[in-house]
């Protein structure tokens, strides 16, 4: 039977069988209740697949159960709408589908499945939607309100049928989502011989994010006579940049790619001490230099700062690497897409390290507004609970579908993250020290003449201007083209293929296509050989008609750029074909000194490598430190039960509450290597301090992954904030038994704009905060011999919405990757046995400034957050950490848990959760640490360097002998009943119940609604 | 000679490395084989004694977990797979691999290896993907060669679609009678044997599978599929509560399954 191209809607829903629920509908119902307080009777979800293909009726009919619907548990249809078939028509029906051009992973999978059945349908396309049918919608809830909760207008469309439509059988009906056609623009040139005002206008209108000085540097480049002569010879307009050149420079020189603030010259003034100094690059002075100095003392730092991630030599056979990045702006606009793109993006940084490393673990840290926030949300922003759910879901999909375990993480809440959430995605990778061909895998070996391949996804109009966009603040006009949705399966296929190619010796050089797309990836690698010649007409496109500059800078996802010897091209392409991965030769590496770009025969760009990478003028900035003033914390004398109630409220604070409901849905065990998992204890619900993995199957050497983050200390002093972050990361690692002789760090700075301007009048103060944080990082990393091997900064975390500016608190996430000598000696945080002895290692001072309890009391209307913020004593801490490490090697420590948010009381409760028991402790010994300690400081203060441990009674003496030279207080015993009792010189000061505390701790962030 | 195991890879399968590792630990040779190498005839299943379909997210679980990979096998490798099974060689599908075997109709299967689907793995009742540890109990009367002699093991589940169901209750009775419902979630505090048909409370049954089924075999006992991950418990230090247990450190509880298969073909 002859057929023509037609569009057919296939629909699928869960069958009504006893013992089978429509889980998608049920999940939607509970989400509406948990996040929006909307209670409907029931929800059903119908999946829709619109297929545009040349298929006959018979073929369409066979597709229903051969492809789209499960014949056992689902109903499928193609000739009628499933909405017609419910016994009672729904009250409201809402169909949601993607906007044209947005990545539709289910649609792509559907197309692949269609081609399995009908390989001849090469021009078919599939677009998906979901239809939600509601029954029992409260009359005060409009269909539009429901729709708002279900779709994101930035990337999705909806079609709504209200009660009267539904009663008449008028169903929502989205049209096929067709990728919009784009109009090819001929390469244009831009006249830069204009006034300064016009230079600025060109930058602003083009979303270039370049300042006047940078625009002038570009202007003067095109005035250079030798540049003009060379351009003329190559057929380019001699005296003006092409649009592609300007875009390429803007990407390469963006704050996002070139870290201009960290490279700037800073005049720093400290009003408190009278210091006046000049810092020539924070990065070189405080991050790179300490690492270079440590490199002289250790033999395991293989590759630092210059590659996509830092690499250390783990043992003779394997090296490991780590990288973390943020994806804040995209996650604010589309939480799911932003986060999934973040996680699969950082995975590619690992794959692009050396000659290609395999990602083996993810670590994710998020900062959100409070999920229970009840204030008004500025127009254009999402409620924090929706951001939370979307980001979580994106990271879950990205990690789980890629087969990379999420081994560790943290979630921090503060109202200022409503403006911009911070979404840190980190990945650890592993690679053999040497490849079968003898090359060291961490060293790239490109040669002029190597073929440039683009591997993986195609280039589309999505993701244009991501790098420059994230270098600007977020406004209502932020472009939706900056938002993308990651495709983990395309990437997984590519990853499998790349690792095979690496082992076969086919890869000379590799990097990922992230910010700036091909302009950055090829531009960066061209620096290694001294040039490249790129032909944009060879680049496979998602849609025809893209202009040259768009192809050059598009950040379309799931792409790597690989250099391959011409003699290996055939093998490389065959491997790609086997894995069903697209690999296209798009240019060659050269040594001409130029990054040359053409579209077929038409020259598009000619940028000298030296100008591209070193031509950006250094910023000069001013910094001024004036310590802030806060109302002091206000505490009162309470009964023991009253203090118990305080602890109970503290346990339910989002920053402290259990995140189990969320974390359980991350695969944290794929690869079969997870020794210390996110949860431990008798019921596997007590929080672990750090992850331990043993990545070589059967091997007992391990890796430790931990994080430290404490943004609120910046409210008092960002020096203390950064010091606390590093200490927390190390403390967490010490708790599981890290090898202190091989620890490496990652610094991720997320700052509000620290450049003084009309929009940022307090820029000098924010820059001084940055200076102080860097100094702390320098001091503490040197003292702990903890070199930063890679890092990243994101410096524009402000949102101006409706005229109101919201800046995030200055935040340093410090991530740690360390060795573990023998994972069989790893220690978890849960108390093990009743009768075990409880000790507190480290000193407690009256340090309640910016503590979680201070914020709690302030939020309850009492006092401020002022007071001493925890100070660091690195020598004292390191002495304790070494002693603990030694005691653990001898098996003398049963449990170890870090004291951080909420202090000793919270740590004690959490260790009790893990053993299903209470404890009796006497806190008077810790009063000998300092003068001025009170019971609030003792129980809830967050002094650094403290670890709560438990020890078998029979091993007390040996343990105490190990701890000689460190502050080590005996506090009491693990009990076999429920109460947690705290006394001070025998007098009760706090009475609480483990099970009650656990209930409060677990109730707050239960994402499925009421427990 | 060491038995050879074909461990399938590609398209989002992601547990192939640990699956190869456990077979090697159990004494076999394990090769990672991209599905397309079989489809194109570059490799032959008949050169192997055991086939394993590891866990993962083949095709992102879009259109239902295991569905699209199942179709690739059902339409692209039909005869090779049938020949492998009918020649009496063991097959294991773990997690996504189990979903693939069910969707392509190899499990619970029938005597004729007709490759028609009779059961399914539906979305968990919790509505979401979960990673948590469970206790499994095995049926001593089952013909399953993979679990022979085993009582219980502790293993993690890591899935969003693991609720074993069918649309014909009489089939459940038939499979129960023939010992095909071989692995079930049980309450670890109860004594062996305690497998029951009544659905256990969440999260002891993490997905509310019918009759608490966690794994099934075909009528011959050679083809075995299981939602939880026995390969993830290859060493004691990977257990959920190992730091609380005073035990000699060594081989994990999941390994016996792989030893059994190697023993069977040796």
PDB file of N, CA, C and O in Angstrom, chain A residues 18-19 21 23 27 65-67 69-70 73 106 112 117 400 403 489 578 580 664-665 667-669 671-672 675 677 823 828 830-831, chain B residues 11 13-14 18 34 36-37 57 60 62 67 71-72 75 117 120 124-125 127 129-131 133 156 158 163 165 210 234 238 242-244:
ATOM      1  N   UNK A  18      -6.000  -4.701  38.871  1.00  0.00           N
ATOM      2  CA  UNK A  18      -5.907  -4.753  40.330  1.00  0.00           C
ATOM      3  C   UNK A  18      -4.430  -4.921  40.700  1.00  0.00           C
ATOM      4  O   UNK A  18      -3.732  -5.731  40.098  1.00  0.00           O
ATOM      5  N   UNK A  19      -3.973  -4.139  41.640  1.00  0.00           N
ATOM      6  CA  UNK A  19      -2.581  -4.281  42.065  1.00  0.00           C
ATOM      7  C   UNK A  19      -1.606  -3.495  41.219  1.00  0.00           C
ATOM      8  O   UNK A  19      -0.400  -3.651  41.339  1.00  0.00           O
ATOM      9  N   UNK A  21      -0.803   0.521  39.983  1.00  0.00           N
ATOM     10  CA  UNK A  21      -1.201   1.925  40.063  1.00  0.00           C
ATOM     11  C   UNK A  21      -0.556   2.689  38.915  1.00  0.00           C
ATOM     12  O   UNK A  21       0.458   2.279  38.377  1.00  0.00           O
ATOM     13  N   UNK A  23       1.688   5.103  38.544  1.00  0.00           N
ATOM     14  CA  UNK A  23       2.644   5.771  39.430  1.00  0.00           C
ATOM     15  C   UNK A  23       2.967   7.184  38.974  1.00  0.00           C
ATOM     16  O   UNK A  23       3.249   8.050  39.792  1.00  0.00           O
ATOM     17  N   UNK A  27       2.486  10.198  41.464  1.00  0.00           N
ATOM     18  CA  UNK A  27       3.603  11.075  41.813  1.00  0.00           C
ATOM     19  C   UNK A  27       3.227  12.543  41.557  1.00  0.00           C
ATOM     20  O   UNK A  27       3.578  13.422  42.327  1.00  0.00           O
ATOM     21  N   UNK A  65       1.797  -1.751  20.033  1.00  0.00           N
ATOM     22  CA  UNK A  65       2.317  -2.650  21.062  1.00  0.00           C
ATOM     23  C   UNK A  65       3.716  -3.189  20.780  1.00  0.00           C
ATOM     24  O   UNK A  65       4.355  -3.764  21.656  1.00  0.00           O
ATOM     25  N   UNK A  66       4.200  -3.020  19.534  1.00  0.00           N
ATOM     26  CA  UNK A  66       5.582  -3.431  19.287  1.00  0.00           C
ATOM     27  C   UNK A  66       6.576  -2.383  19.769  1.00  0.00           C
ATOM     28  O   UNK A  66       7.738  -2.690  20.025  1.00  0.00           O
ATOM     29  N   UNK A  67       6.117  -1.147  19.866  1.00  0.00           N
ATOM     30  CA  UNK A  67       7.063  -0.101  20.236  1.00  0.00           C
ATOM     31  C   UNK A  67       6.610   0.745  21.421  1.00  0.00           C
ATOM     32  O   UNK A  67       7.320   0.843  22.416  1.00  0.00           O
ATOM     33  N   UNK A  69       3.601   0.932  23.511  1.00  0.00           N
ATOM     34  CA  UNK A  69       2.935   0.507  24.740  1.00  0.00           C
ATOM     35  C   UNK A  69       3.406  -0.887  25.152  1.00  0.00           C
ATOM     36  O   UNK A  69       3.697  -1.729  24.298  1.00  0.00           O
ATOM     37  N   UNK A  70       3.484  -1.105  26.441  1.00  0.00           N
ATOM     38  CA  UNK A  70       3.801  -2.424  26.969  1.00  0.00           C
ATOM     39  C   UNK A  70       2.523  -3.259  26.895  1.00  0.00           C
ATOM     40  O   UNK A  70       1.501  -2.883  27.478  1.00  0.00           O
ATOM     41  N   UNK A  73       0.993  -4.264  30.595  1.00  0.00           N
ATOM     42  CA  UNK A  73       0.533  -3.327  31.628  1.00  0.00           C
ATOM     43  C   UNK A  73       0.043  -1.985  31.102  1.00  0.00           C
ATOM     44  O   UNK A  73      -0.309  -1.115  31.873  1.00  0.00           O
ATOM     45  N   UNK A 106      13.068  11.574  24.844  1.00  0.00           N
ATOM     46  CA  UNK A 106      12.140  10.468  24.619  1.00  0.00           C
ATOM     47  C   UNK A 106      11.800  10.371  23.141  1.00  0.00           C
ATOM     48  O   UNK A 106      11.680   9.271  22.582  1.00  0.00           O
ATOM     49  N   UNK A 112      14.611   6.142  17.381  1.00  0.00           N
ATOM     50  CA  UNK A 112      15.554   5.028  17.287  1.00  0.00           C
ATOM     51  C   UNK A 112      14.795   3.696  17.264  1.00  0.00           C
ATOM     52  O   UNK A 112      15.087   2.805  16.466  1.00  0.00           O
ATOM     53  N   UNK A 117      12.446  -1.053  13.908  1.00  0.00           N
ATOM     54  CA  UNK A 117      11.361  -1.815  13.288  1.00  0.00           C
ATOM     55  C   UNK A 117      11.249  -1.539  11.796  1.00  0.00           C
ATOM     56  O   UNK A 117      10.980  -2.440  11.007  1.00  0.00           O
ATOM     57  N   UNK A 400      22.342   8.872  36.913  1.00  0.00           N
ATOM     58  CA  UNK A 400      21.870   7.492  36.844  1.00  0.00           C
ATOM     59  C   UNK A 400      21.946   6.944  35.421  1.00  0.00           C
ATOM     60  O   UNK A 400      22.402   5.819  35.202  1.00  0.00           O
ATOM     61  N   UNK A 403      25.317   5.960  34.313  1.00  0.00           N
ATOM     62  CA  UNK A 403      25.989   4.884  35.035  1.00  0.00           C
ATOM     63  C   UNK A 403      27.140   5.384  35.885  1.00  0.00           C
ATOM     64  O   UNK A 403      28.133   4.688  36.064  1.00  0.00           O
ATOM     65  N   UNK A 489      22.206   9.550  27.088  1.00  0.00           N
ATOM     66  CA  UNK A 489      22.443   8.322  26.325  1.00  0.00           C
ATOM     67  C   UNK A 489      23.345   8.578  25.124  1.00  0.00           C
ATOM     68  O   UNK A 489      24.268   7.807  24.847  1.00  0.00           O
ATOM     69  N   UNK A 578      30.454   1.715  14.864  1.00  0.00           N
ATOM     70  CA  UNK A 578      30.034   0.572  15.684  1.00  0.00           C
ATOM     71  C   UNK A 578      29.159   1.031  16.843  1.00  0.00           C
ATOM     72  O   UNK A 578      28.149   0.416  17.155  1.00  0.00           O
ATOM     73  N   UNK A 580      27.421   3.649  17.003  1.00  0.00           N
ATOM     74  CA  UNK A 580      26.354   4.540  16.543  1.00  0.00           C
ATOM     75  C   UNK A 580      26.547   5.948  17.090  1.00  0.00           C
ATOM     76  O   UNK A 580      25.643   6.570  17.649  1.00  0.00           O
ATOM     77  N   UNK A 664      18.250   9.006  48.077  1.00  0.00           N
ATOM     78  CA  UNK A 664      17.949   7.608  47.718  1.00  0.00           C
ATOM     79  C   UNK A 664      17.681   7.442  46.228  1.00  0.00           C
ATOM     80  O   UNK A 664      17.768   6.340  45.702  1.00  0.00           O
ATOM     81  N   UNK A 665      17.249   8.507  45.594  1.00  0.00           N
ATOM     82  CA  UNK A 665      16.934   8.311  44.178  1.00  0.00           C
ATOM     83  C   UNK A 665      18.142   8.571  43.276  1.00  0.00           C
ATOM     84  O   UNK A 665      18.027   8.516  42.061  1.00  0.00           O
ATOM     85  N   UNK A 667      21.532   6.868  42.074  1.00  0.00           N
ATOM     86  CA  UNK A 667      22.274   5.613  42.139  1.00  0.00           C
ATOM     87  C   UNK A 667      23.629   5.952  42.756  1.00  0.00           C
ATOM     88  O   UNK A 667      24.399   6.712  42.181  1.00  0.00           O
ATOM     89  N   UNK A 668      23.897   5.422  43.949  1.00  0.00           N
ATOM     90  CA  UNK A 668      25.207   5.720  44.551  1.00  0.00           C
ATOM     91  C   UNK A 668      26.098   4.485  44.574  1.00  0.00           C
ATOM     92  O   UNK A 668      27.144   4.493  45.207  1.00  0.00           O
ATOM     93  N   UNK A 669      25.666   3.400  43.878  1.00  0.00           N
ATOM     94  CA  UNK A 669      26.442   2.167  43.974  1.00  0.00           C
ATOM     95  C   UNK A 669      26.810   1.524  42.647  1.00  0.00           C
ATOM     96  O   UNK A 669      27.459   0.482  42.641  1.00  0.00           O
ATOM     97  N   UNK A 671      28.843   0.633  39.454  1.00  0.00           N
ATOM     98  CA  UNK A 671      30.286   0.347  39.337  1.00  0.00           C
ATOM     99  C   UNK A 671      30.734  -0.582  40.468  1.00  0.00           C
ATOM    100  O   UNK A 671      31.816  -1.139  40.443  1.00  0.00           O
ATOM    101  N   UNK A 672      29.861  -0.819  41.456  1.00  0.00           N
ATOM    102  CA  UNK A 672      30.164  -1.789  42.520  1.00  0.00           C
ATOM    103  C   UNK A 672      31.491  -1.479  43.207  1.00  0.00           C
ATOM    104  O   UNK A 672      32.420  -2.272  43.187  1.00  0.00           O
ATOM    105  N   UNK A 675      32.075   1.891  49.239  1.00  0.00           N
ATOM    106  CA  UNK A 675      32.383   1.288  50.538  1.00  0.00           C
ATOM    107  C   UNK A 675      31.687   2.060  51.659  1.00  0.00           C
ATOM    108  O   UNK A 675      30.965   1.488  52.458  1.00  0.00           O
ATOM    109  N   UNK A 677      28.894   4.687  51.918  1.00  0.00           N
ATOM    110  CA  UNK A 677      27.831   5.204  51.064  1.00  0.00           C
ATOM    111  C   UNK A 677      27.239   6.459  51.711  1.00  0.00           C
ATOM    112  O   UNK A 677      27.597   6.779  52.835  1.00  0.00           O
ATOM    113  N   UNK A 823      40.513   0.078  52.395  1.00  0.00           N
ATOM    114  CA  UNK A 823      39.096   0.389  52.656  1.00  0.00           C
ATOM    115  C   UNK A 823      38.490  -0.515  53.732  1.00  0.00           C
ATOM    116  O   UNK A 823      37.465  -0.182  54.315  1.00  0.00           O
ATOM    117  N   UNK A 828      32.649   4.414  59.747  1.00  0.00           N
ATOM    118  CA  UNK A 828      31.403   5.133  59.469  1.00  0.00           C
ATOM    119  C   UNK A 828      30.989   5.946  60.697  1.00  0.00           C
ATOM    120  O   UNK A 828      31.550   5.792  61.777  1.00  0.00           O
ATOM    121  N   UNK A 830      28.112   6.127  62.448  1.00  0.00           N
ATOM    122  CA  UNK A 830      27.118   5.624  63.394  1.00  0.00           C
ATOM    123  C   UNK A 830      27.780   4.976  64.610  1.00  0.00           C
ATOM    124  O   UNK A 830      28.753   4.242  64.481  1.00  0.00           O
ATOM    125  N   UNK A 831      27.222   5.261  65.800  1.00  0.00           N
ATOM    126  CA  UNK A 831      27.675   4.528  66.986  1.00  0.00           C
ATOM    127  C   UNK A 831      27.406   3.043  66.747  1.00  0.00           C
ATOM    128  O   UNK A 831      26.435   2.670  66.088  1.00  0.00           O
TER     129      UNK A 831
ATOM    130  N   UNK B  11      24.722   1.263  24.115  1.00  0.00           N
ATOM    131  CA  UNK B  11      23.390   1.889  24.163  1.00  0.00           C
ATOM    132  C   UNK B  11      22.913   2.238  25.574  1.00  0.00           C
ATOM    133  O   UNK B  11      21.732   2.280  25.829  1.00  0.00           O
ATOM    134  N   UNK B  13      23.866   0.517  28.462  1.00  0.00           N
ATOM    135  CA  UNK B  13      24.215  -0.507  29.458  1.00  0.00           C
ATOM    136  C   UNK B  13      25.384   0.081  30.233  1.00  0.00           C
ATOM    137  O   UNK B  13      26.301   0.657  29.648  1.00  0.00           O
ATOM    138  N   UNK B  14      25.371  -0.033  31.570  1.00  0.00           N
ATOM    139  CA  UNK B  14      26.479   0.605  32.278  1.00  0.00           C
ATOM    140  C   UNK B  14      27.079  -0.217  33.404  1.00  0.00           C
ATOM    141  O   UNK B  14      27.965   0.255  34.120  1.00  0.00           O
ATOM    142  N   UNK B  18      31.621  -4.157  36.186  1.00  0.00           N
ATOM    143  CA  UNK B  18      31.527  -4.976  37.399  1.00  0.00           C
ATOM    144  C   UNK B  18      30.975  -6.368  37.093  1.00  0.00           C
ATOM    145  O   UNK B  18      31.309  -7.335  37.778  1.00  0.00           O
ATOM    146  N   UNK B  34      30.021  -5.400  22.356  1.00  0.00           N
ATOM    147  CA  UNK B  34      29.018  -4.430  21.921  1.00  0.00           C
ATOM    148  C   UNK B  34      27.960  -5.172  21.107  1.00  0.00           C
ATOM    149  O   UNK B  34      28.293  -5.978  20.232  1.00  0.00           O
ATOM    150  N   UNK B  36      26.209  -4.444  18.698  1.00  0.00           N
ATOM    151  CA  UNK B  36      26.319  -4.354  17.235  1.00  0.00           C
ATOM    152  C   UNK B  36      27.331  -5.335  16.657  1.00  0.00           C
ATOM    153  O   UNK B  36      27.248  -5.706  15.496  1.00  0.00           O
ATOM    154  N   UNK B  37      28.314  -5.737  17.455  1.00  0.00           N
ATOM    155  CA  UNK B  37      29.277  -6.720  16.939  1.00  0.00           C
ATOM    156  C   UNK B  37      28.585  -8.062  16.705  1.00  0.00           C
ATOM    157  O   UNK B  37      28.966  -8.812  15.801  1.00  0.00           O
ATOM    158  N   UNK B  57      20.968   1.785  31.789  1.00  0.00           N
ATOM    159  CA  UNK B  57      19.828   2.584  31.355  1.00  0.00           C
ATOM    160  C   UNK B  57      19.776   2.541  29.845  1.00  0.00           C
ATOM    161  O   UNK B  57      19.957   3.556  29.192  1.00  0.00           O
ATOM    162  N   UNK B  60      18.111   5.096  27.825  1.00  0.00           N
ATOM    163  CA  UNK B  60      17.569   6.021  28.816  1.00  0.00           C
ATOM    164  C   UNK B  60      16.258   5.583  29.449  1.00  0.00           C
ATOM    165  O   UNK B  60      15.595   6.382  30.101  1.00  0.00           O
ATOM    166  N   UNK B  62      13.670   5.262  28.046  1.00  0.00           N
ATOM    167  CA  UNK B  62      12.540   5.892  27.364  1.00  0.00           C
ATOM    168  C   UNK B  62      11.682   4.803  26.712  1.00  0.00           C
ATOM    169  O   UNK B  62      12.193   3.777  26.289  1.00  0.00           O
ATOM    170  N   UNK B  67      12.852  -1.777  27.002  1.00  0.00           N
ATOM    171  CA  UNK B  67      11.992  -1.977  25.850  1.00  0.00           C
ATOM    172  C   UNK B  67      12.771  -1.893  24.520  1.00  0.00           C
ATOM    173  O   UNK B  67      12.700  -2.779  23.679  1.00  0.00           O
ATOM    174  N   UNK B  71      13.871  -4.811  21.979  1.00  0.00           N
ATOM    175  CA  UNK B  71      13.491  -4.856  20.563  1.00  0.00           C
ATOM    176  C   UNK B  71      14.697  -5.087  19.658  1.00  0.00           C
ATOM    177  O   UNK B  71      14.609  -5.801  18.671  1.00  0.00           O
ATOM    178  N   UNK B  72      15.820  -4.454  20.005  1.00  0.00           N
ATOM    179  CA  UNK B  72      17.028  -4.667  19.195  1.00  0.00           C
ATOM    180  C   UNK B  72      17.408  -6.153  19.220  1.00  0.00           C
ATOM    181  O   UNK B  72      17.832  -6.713  18.216  1.00  0.00           O
ATOM    182  N   UNK B  75      14.423  -8.245  17.418  1.00  0.00           N
ATOM    183  CA  UNK B  75      14.360  -8.140  15.967  1.00  0.00           C
ATOM    184  C   UNK B  75      15.724  -8.320  15.303  1.00  0.00           C
ATOM    185  O   UNK B  75      15.812  -8.784  14.185  1.00  0.00           O
ATOM    186  N   UNK B 117       5.996 -11.600  25.105  1.00  0.00           N
ATOM    187  CA  UNK B 117       6.016 -11.016  26.450  1.00  0.00           C
ATOM    188  C   UNK B 117       4.777 -11.407  27.236  1.00  0.00           C
ATOM    189  O   UNK B 117       3.652 -11.214  26.768  1.00  0.00           O
ATOM    190  N   UNK B 120       5.660  -8.098  33.048  1.00  0.00           N
ATOM    191  CA  UNK B 120       6.331  -6.818  32.860  1.00  0.00           C
ATOM    192  C   UNK B 120       6.909  -6.327  34.178  1.00  0.00           C
ATOM    193  O   UNK B 120       6.637  -6.898  35.241  1.00  0.00           O
ATOM    194  N   UNK B 124       7.893   1.466  40.061  1.00  0.00           N
ATOM    195  CA  UNK B 124       7.762   1.237  41.493  1.00  0.00           C
ATOM    196  C   UNK B 124       6.534   1.992  42.013  1.00  0.00           C
ATOM    197  O   UNK B 124       6.242   3.087  41.536  1.00  0.00           O
ATOM    198  N   UNK B 125       5.885   1.434  43.015  1.00  0.00           N
ATOM    199  CA  UNK B 125       4.754   2.156  43.589  1.00  0.00           C
ATOM    200  C   UNK B 125       5.185   3.499  44.179  1.00  0.00           C
ATOM    201  O   UNK B 125       4.405   4.438  44.222  1.00  0.00           O
ATOM    202  N   UNK B 127       6.872   5.533  42.876  1.00  0.00           N
ATOM    203  CA  UNK B 127       6.888   6.522  41.799  1.00  0.00           C
ATOM    204  C   UNK B 127       8.271   7.002  41.444  1.00  0.00           C
ATOM    205  O   UNK B 127       8.425   7.852  40.594  1.00  0.00           O
ATOM    206  N   UNK B 129      12.793   6.241  41.192  1.00  0.00           N
ATOM    207  CA  UNK B 129      14.009   5.439  41.215  1.00  0.00           C
ATOM    208  C   UNK B 129      14.539   5.424  42.644  1.00  0.00           C
ATOM    209  O   UNK B 129      14.567   6.449  43.311  1.00  0.00           O
ATOM    210  N   UNK B 130      14.973   4.253  43.089  1.00  0.00           N
ATOM    211  CA  UNK B 130      15.539   4.177  44.435  1.00  0.00           C
ATOM    212  C   UNK B 130      16.734   3.243  44.481  1.00  0.00           C
ATOM    213  O   UNK B 130      16.769   2.228  43.808  1.00  0.00           O
ATOM    214  N   UNK B 131      17.695   3.647  45.302  1.00  0.00           N
ATOM    215  CA  UNK B 131      18.858   2.818  45.587  1.00  0.00           C
ATOM    216  C   UNK B 131      18.782   2.470  47.067  1.00  0.00           C
ATOM    217  O   UNK B 131      18.945   3.334  47.910  1.00  0.00           O
ATOM    218  N   UNK B 133      19.154  -1.126  50.050  1.00  0.00           N
ATOM    219  CA  UNK B 133      19.494  -2.542  50.209  1.00  0.00           C
ATOM    220  C   UNK B 133      18.291  -3.371  50.601  1.00  0.00           C
ATOM    221  O   UNK B 133      17.430  -2.914  51.350  1.00  0.00           O
ATOM    222  N   UNK B 156      21.737  -4.607  46.810  1.00  0.00           N
ATOM    223  CA  UNK B 156      21.033  -3.342  46.573  1.00  0.00           C
ATOM    224  C   UNK B 156      20.101  -3.410  45.377  1.00  0.00           C
ATOM    225  O   UNK B 156      20.402  -4.071  44.387  1.00  0.00           O
ATOM    226  N   UNK B 158      18.479  -0.861  42.529  1.00  0.00           N
ATOM    227  CA  UNK B 158      18.756   0.470  41.972  1.00  0.00           C
ATOM    228  C   UNK B 158      17.900   0.608  40.719  1.00  0.00           C
ATOM    229  O   UNK B 158      18.371   0.433  39.615  1.00  0.00           O
ATOM    230  N   UNK B 163       8.656  -3.391  39.536  1.00  0.00           N
ATOM    231  CA  UNK B 163       7.487  -4.067  40.103  1.00  0.00           C
ATOM    232  C   UNK B 163       7.036  -5.157  39.131  1.00  0.00           C
ATOM    233  O   UNK B 163       6.473  -4.865  38.070  1.00  0.00           O
ATOM    234  N   UNK B 165       4.878  -7.713  37.449  1.00  0.00           N
ATOM    235  CA  UNK B 165       3.422  -7.876  37.337  1.00  0.00           C
ATOM    236  C   UNK B 165       3.097  -8.651  36.059  1.00  0.00           C
ATOM    237  O   UNK B 165       3.940  -8.808  35.177  1.00  0.00           O
ATOM    238  N   UNK B 210       4.476  -7.900  42.702  1.00  0.00           N
ATOM    239  CA  UNK B 210       3.501  -8.951  43.037  1.00  0.00           C
ATOM    240  C   UNK B 210       4.235 -10.142  43.645  1.00  0.00           C
ATOM    241  O   UNK B 210       5.291 -10.559  43.142  1.00  0.00           O
ATOM    242  N   UNK B 234      30.103  -7.978  45.643  1.00  0.00           N
ATOM    243  CA  UNK B 234      31.156  -8.955  45.348  1.00  0.00           C
ATOM    244  C   UNK B 234      32.174  -9.062  46.477  1.00  0.00           C
ATOM    245  O   UNK B 234      32.929 -10.015  46.539  1.00  0.00           O
ATOM    246  N   UNK B 238      31.459  -3.947  50.595  1.00  0.00           N
ATOM    247  CA  UNK B 238      30.458  -3.195  49.840  1.00  0.00           C
ATOM    248  C   UNK B 238      29.069  -3.327  50.466  1.00  0.00           C
ATOM    249  O   UNK B 238      28.102  -2.756  49.968  1.00  0.00           O
ATOM    250  N   UNK B 242      28.266  -3.166  56.659  1.00  0.00           N
ATOM    251  CA  UNK B 242      29.469  -3.963  56.942  1.00  0.00           C
ATOM    252  C   UNK B 242      30.297  -3.374  58.073  1.00  0.00           C
ATOM    253  O   UNK B 242      30.954  -4.124  58.793  1.00  0.00           O
ATOM    254  N   UNK B 243      30.254  -2.054  58.275  1.00  0.00           N
ATOM    255  CA  UNK B 243      31.082  -1.480  59.356  1.00  0.00           C
ATOM    256  C   UNK B 243      30.515  -1.843  60.730  1.00  0.00           C
ATOM    257  O   UNK B 243      31.160  -1.623  61.740  1.00  0.00           O
ATOM    258  N   UNK B 244      29.298  -2.385  60.762  1.00  0.00           N
ATOM    259  CA  UNK B 244      28.687  -2.774  62.032  1.00  0.00           C
ATOM    260  C   UNK B 244      28.847  -4.264  62.311  1.00  0.00           C
ATOM    261  O   UNK B 244      28.406  -4.749  63.345  1.00  0.00           O
TER     262      UNK B 244
END
